[in-house]
């Protein structure tokens, strides 16, 4: 199943809140964002980062 670039994939609530708090509401906004920058967000863990990376890779994109 391919994820939509217009929404965020299913990740934990703390990670979703962290992304929303940083202004990210769609998967496409995360393309090229450094993984280290996202990892610094409170609530963002390695599992959520892996899910985001995998979802981006479905669209031939990735984290920076």
Backbone as a chain_set.jsonl record, in Angstrom:
{"seq": "XXXXXXXXXXXXXXXXXXXXXXXXXXXXXXXXXXXXXXXXXXXXXXXXXXXXXXXXXXXXXXXX", "coords": {"N": [[0.846, -1.188, 0.0], [0.65, 2.103, -0.933], [1.648, 5.097, 0.576], [0.072, 8.282, 1.029], [1.214, 11.397, -0.229], [0.076, 13.611, 0.777], [-0.724, 13.366, 3.373], [0.284, 12.454, 6.709], [1.98, 9.424, 7.548], [0.785, 6.616, 9.569], [1.953, 7.035, 12.642], [3.213, 7.128, 15.994], [1.284, 8.958, 18.47], [2.75, 10.964, 19.986], [4.876, 11.522, 18.21], [3.483, 12.405, 15.972], [2.296, 14.717, 17.014], [4.638, 16.166, 17.487], [5.563, 16.609, 14.883], [3.427, 18.107, 13.798], [3.573, 20.321, 15.509], [5.939, 21.402, 14.643], [5.214, 22.297, 12.236], [4.82, 20.522, 10.144], [2.585, 18.887, 8.154], [2.073, 17.208, 6.109], [3.33, 14.415, 4.274], [4.922, 15.01, 2.061], [6.194, 17.375, 2.77], [8.31, 16.601, 4.301], [10.289, 15.582, 2.729], [13.65, 15.531, 2.074], [14.265, 16.828, 4.443], [16.607, 16.993, 7.009], [17.312, 14.013, 8.766], [18.4, 14.142, 11.323], [17.48, 16.621, 12.226], [14.743, 16.156, 12.524], [14.862, 14.153, 14.441], [15.523, 15.556, 16.69], [13.177, 16.662, 17.561], [10.859, 16.807, 20.189], [9.417, 13.868, 21.21], [9.737, 12.476, 18.897], [10.844, 9.473, 17.755], [13.171, 6.756, 16.961], [11.711, 4.693, 15.674], [9.469, 6.0, 14.554], [10.828, 7.692, 12.801], [11.917, 5.802, 11.041], [9.56, 4.796, 9.9], [8.618, 7.085, 8.592], [10.725, 7.484, 6.758], [10.517, 5.127, 5.219], [7.953, 5.499, 4.118], [8.41, 7.768, 2.548], [10.268, 6.706, 0.76], [8.676, 5.078, -0.783], [7.776, 6.801, -2.65], [9.972, 7.448, -4.032], [11.511, 9.287, -2.658], [13.186, 10.826, 0.168], [14.47, 11.273, 3.523], [16.687, 13.92, 4.472]], "CA": [[0.0, 0.0, 0.0], [1.434, 3.323, -1.037], [1.156, 6.177, 1.416], [-0.213, 9.531, 0.335], [2.131, 12.494, 0.073], [-0.704, 14.71, 1.342], [-0.98, 13.121, 4.795], [1.372, 11.782, 7.41], [1.667, 8.01, 7.807], [0.43, 6.27, 10.948], [3.058, 6.956, 13.597], [2.686, 7.371, 17.332], [0.718, 10.274, 18.749], [3.762, 11.976, 20.331], [5.617, 11.9, 17.005], [2.574, 13.196, 15.135], [2.212, 16.05, 17.636], [5.919, 16.836, 17.266], [5.598, 17.075, 13.494], [2.453, 19.196, 13.665], [4.109, 21.475, 16.229], [7.023, 21.963, 13.832], [4.633, 22.801, 10.996], [4.728, 19.481, 9.118], [1.268, 18.253, 8.151], [2.005, 16.306, 4.96], [4.549, 13.654, 4.046], [5.75, 15.698, 1.058], [6.973, 18.438, 3.424], [9.456, 16.01, 4.98], [11.296, 15.175, 1.744], [14.884, 16.305, 2.144], [14.524, 17.358, 5.784], [17.605, 16.132, 7.66], [16.82, 13.085, 9.8], [18.857, 14.636, 12.628], [16.593, 17.713, 12.635], [13.493, 15.551, 13.002], [15.162, 13.387, 15.657], [15.598, 16.493, 17.816], [11.832, 17.051, 17.99], [10.399, 16.08, 21.366], [8.382, 12.893, 20.871], [10.108, 11.774, 17.674], [11.779, 8.398, 18.056], [13.733, 6.058, 15.809], [10.686, 3.926, 14.957], [8.709, 6.945, 13.74], [11.708, 8.132, 11.718], [11.984, 4.707, 10.072], [8.271, 4.756, 9.197], [8.602, 8.231, 7.68], [11.679, 7.218, 5.677], [9.93, 4.098, 4.354], [6.841, 6.099, 3.384], [8.995, 8.628, 1.524], [10.921, 5.867, -0.243], [7.635, 4.581, -1.692], [7.608, 7.845, -3.669], [11.326, 7.742, -4.509], [11.983, 10.447, -1.901], [13.798, 10.411, 1.414], [14.902, 12.302, 4.452], [18.013, 14.442, 4.123]], "C": [[0.886, 1.244, 0.0], [0.805, 4.404, -0.17], [0.932, 7.42, 0.562], [0.814, 10.582, 0.73], [1.416, 13.651, 0.768], [-1.024, 14.539, 2.822], [0.264, 12.504, 5.415], [1.005, 10.323, 7.612], [1.312, 7.792, 9.276], [1.704, 6.08, 11.766], [2.461, 7.261, 14.954], [2.196, 8.802, 17.526], [1.776, 11.302, 19.148], [4.555, 12.453, 19.111], [4.755, 12.754, 16.081], [2.44, 14.604, 15.693], [3.494, 16.842, 17.407], [5.99, 17.391, 15.856], [4.633, 18.242, 13.287], [2.961, 20.47, 14.341], [5.223, 22.173, 15.462], [6.514, 22.451, 12.47], [4.524, 21.794, 9.868], [3.381, 18.778, 9.216], [1.1, 17.266, 7.006], [3.356, 15.632, 4.766], [5.481, 14.384, 3.083], [6.627, 16.789, 1.675], [8.248, 17.9, 4.068], [10.57, 15.585, 4.02], [12.497, 16.113, 1.831], [15.201, 16.916, 3.492], [15.542, 16.438, 6.459], [16.993, 15.294, 8.79], [17.197, 13.58, 11.193], [17.969, 15.771, 13.133], [15.286, 17.156, 13.199], [13.716, 14.803, 14.307], [15.225, 14.287, 16.883], [14.226, 16.934, 18.316], [11.4, 16.179, 19.16], [9.251, 15.155, 20.96], [8.707, 12.081, 19.629], [11.165, 10.723, 18.003], [12.249, 7.696, 16.8], [12.696, 5.269, 15.003], [9.876, 4.842, 14.041], [9.548, 7.437, 12.564], [11.823, 7.058, 10.639], [10.704, 4.61, 9.251], [8.199, 5.896, 8.182], [9.523, 8.001, 6.49], [11.103, 6.195, 4.701], [8.79, 4.665, 3.509], [7.36, 7.012, 2.271], [9.625, 7.803, 0.406], [9.922, 5.261, -1.224], [7.415, 5.546, -2.856], [8.963, 8.27, -4.253], [11.875, 9.039, -3.917], [12.662, 9.931, -0.639], [14.077, 11.589, 2.31], [16.303, 12.745, 4.046], [19.095, 13.828, 4.958]], "O": [[1.764, 1.394, 0.849], [-0.41, 4.601, -0.18], [1.536, 7.576, -0.499], [1.232, 10.649, 1.886], [2.06, 14.564, 1.285], [-1.538, 15.46, 3.457], [1.182, 12.084, 4.709], [-0.166, 10.009, 7.826], [1.514, 8.671, 10.114], [2.43, 5.1, 11.602], [1.288, 7.624, 15.036], [2.633, 9.727, 16.841], [1.703, 12.438, 18.678], [4.868, 13.637, 18.992], [5.24, 13.712, 15.48], [2.465, 15.577, 14.94], [3.447, 18.048, 17.161], [6.43, 18.522, 15.654], [4.989, 19.246, 12.671], [2.798, 21.567, 13.808], [5.431, 23.378, 15.607], [7.287, 22.954, 11.654], [4.172, 22.161, 8.747], [3.069, 18.152, 10.228], [0.092, 16.561, 6.938], [4.399, 16.215, 5.061], [6.698, 14.375, 3.27], [7.697, 17.091, 1.145], [9.17, 18.667, 4.348], [11.675, 15.263, 4.458], [12.37, 17.328, 1.679], [16.286, 17.466, 3.68], [15.353, 15.221, 6.476], [16.264, 15.801, 9.643], [16.413, 13.455, 12.133], [17.729, 15.878, 14.336], [14.789, 17.626, 14.223], [12.853, 14.817, 15.185], [15.001, 13.824, 18.002], [14.126, 17.524, 19.391], [11.558, 14.958, 19.125], [8.236, 15.61, 20.43], [8.025, 11.099, 19.336], [12.253, 11.053, 18.476], [11.786, 8.0, 15.7], [12.796, 5.188, 13.779], [9.625, 4.502, 12.885], [9.036, 7.583, 11.454], [11.826, 7.374, 9.449], [10.754, 4.368, 8.045], [7.77, 5.694, 7.046], [9.156, 8.284, 5.35], [11.193, 6.378, 3.487], [8.674, 4.35, 2.325], [6.807, 7.025, 1.171], [9.524, 8.165, -0.766], [10.275, 4.963, -2.365], [6.927, 5.152, -3.915], [9.075, 9.319, -4.887], [12.599, 9.786, -4.576], [12.705, 8.723, -0.408], [13.941, 12.747, 1.913], [17.015, 12.018, 3.354], [20.269, 14.16, 4.788]]}, "num_chains": 1, "name": "protein.A"}
